[in-house]
Short mmCIF file of C-alpha atoms in Angstrom, two decimals:
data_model
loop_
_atom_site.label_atom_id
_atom_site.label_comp_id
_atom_site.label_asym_id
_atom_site.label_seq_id
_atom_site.Cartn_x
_atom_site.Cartn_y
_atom_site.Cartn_z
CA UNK A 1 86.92 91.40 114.33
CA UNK A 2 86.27 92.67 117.58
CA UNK A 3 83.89 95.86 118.02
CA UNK A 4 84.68 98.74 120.11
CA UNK A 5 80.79 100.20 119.92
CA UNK A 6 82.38 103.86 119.04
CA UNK A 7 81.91 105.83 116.31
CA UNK A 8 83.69 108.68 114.86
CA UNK A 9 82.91 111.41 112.13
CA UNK A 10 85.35 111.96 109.72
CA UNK A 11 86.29 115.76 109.59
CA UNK A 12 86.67 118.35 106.50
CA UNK A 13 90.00 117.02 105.45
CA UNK A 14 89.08 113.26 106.02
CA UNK A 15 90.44 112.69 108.69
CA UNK A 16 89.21 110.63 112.20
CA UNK A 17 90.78 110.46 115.78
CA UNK A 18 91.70 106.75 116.84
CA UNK A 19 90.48 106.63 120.50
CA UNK A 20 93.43 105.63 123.01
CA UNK A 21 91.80 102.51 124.55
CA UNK A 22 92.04 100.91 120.65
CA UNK A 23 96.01 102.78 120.13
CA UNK A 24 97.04 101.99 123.63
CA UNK A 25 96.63 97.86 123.44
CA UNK A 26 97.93 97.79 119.74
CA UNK A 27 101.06 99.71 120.58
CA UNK A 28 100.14 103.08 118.07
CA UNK A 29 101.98 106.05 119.35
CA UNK A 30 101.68 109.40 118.17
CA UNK A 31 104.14 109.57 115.11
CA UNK A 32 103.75 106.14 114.68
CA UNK A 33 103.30 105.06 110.49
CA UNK A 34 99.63 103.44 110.02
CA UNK A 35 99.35 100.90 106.78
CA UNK A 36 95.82 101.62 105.16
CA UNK A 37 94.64 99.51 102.62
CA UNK A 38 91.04 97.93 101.77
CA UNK A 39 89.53 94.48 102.41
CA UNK A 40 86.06 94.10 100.31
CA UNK A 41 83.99 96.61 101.92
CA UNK A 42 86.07 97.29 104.67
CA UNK A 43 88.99 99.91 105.49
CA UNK A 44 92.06 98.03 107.62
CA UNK A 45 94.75 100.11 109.65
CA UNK A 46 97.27 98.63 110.53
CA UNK A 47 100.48 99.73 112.29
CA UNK A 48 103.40 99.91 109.33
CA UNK A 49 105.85 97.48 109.97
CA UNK A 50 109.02 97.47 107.47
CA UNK A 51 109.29 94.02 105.99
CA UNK A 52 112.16 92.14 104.71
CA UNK A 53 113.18 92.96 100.88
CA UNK A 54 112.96 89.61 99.73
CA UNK A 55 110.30 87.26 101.50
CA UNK A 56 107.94 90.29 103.34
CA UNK A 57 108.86 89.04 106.38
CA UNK A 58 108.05 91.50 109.55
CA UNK A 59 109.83 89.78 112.38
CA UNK A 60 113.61 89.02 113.21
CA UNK A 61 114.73 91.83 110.27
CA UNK A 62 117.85 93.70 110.20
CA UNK A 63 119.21 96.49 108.32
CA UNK A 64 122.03 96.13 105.41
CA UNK A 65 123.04 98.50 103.42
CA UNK A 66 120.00 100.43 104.76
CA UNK A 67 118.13 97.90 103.06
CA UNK A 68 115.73 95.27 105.30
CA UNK A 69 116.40 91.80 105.21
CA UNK A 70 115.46 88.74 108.03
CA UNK A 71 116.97 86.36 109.11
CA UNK A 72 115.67 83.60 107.30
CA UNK A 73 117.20 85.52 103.95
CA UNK A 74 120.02 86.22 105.74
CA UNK A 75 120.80 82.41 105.97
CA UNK A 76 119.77 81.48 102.47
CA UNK A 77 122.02 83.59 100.73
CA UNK A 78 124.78 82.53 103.63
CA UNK A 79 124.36 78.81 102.20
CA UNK A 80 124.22 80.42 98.26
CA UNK A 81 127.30 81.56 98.24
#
């Protein structure tokens, strides 16, 4: 984990400002979904990602039936039927 050296106060309705030299590198754009969840002691945010339906897959996914699936599934159930 790789320390930026700031530190931020968290205001009266919890919330913090992510400086732009840590959004800019990661790809975080205003409107963009964060994932939030907790690792021991520690608070992660990640940039949400929609993952495929079946294996939780993030890369090569597609949309059916405004559902998300990758390709990997895609070809299983291609070779199931």
């Amino acid at each position: 984990m790789k320390s930026t050296g700031t530190v931020k106060k968290i205001d009266e309705l919890g919330r913090i400002v992510l400086p732009k030299d840590i959004r800019t590198p990661m790809g975080i754009e205003a409107g963009d979904a964060l994932e939030i969840f907790t690792d021991g002691d520690r608070i992660v945010l990640r940039k949400f990602q929609s993952a495929c339906i079946f294996c939780g897959e993030a890369e090569d996914v597609i949309y059916f039936h405004d559902k998300r699936i990758c390709s990997a599934c895609v070809s299983y159930i291609k070779t199931q039927l």
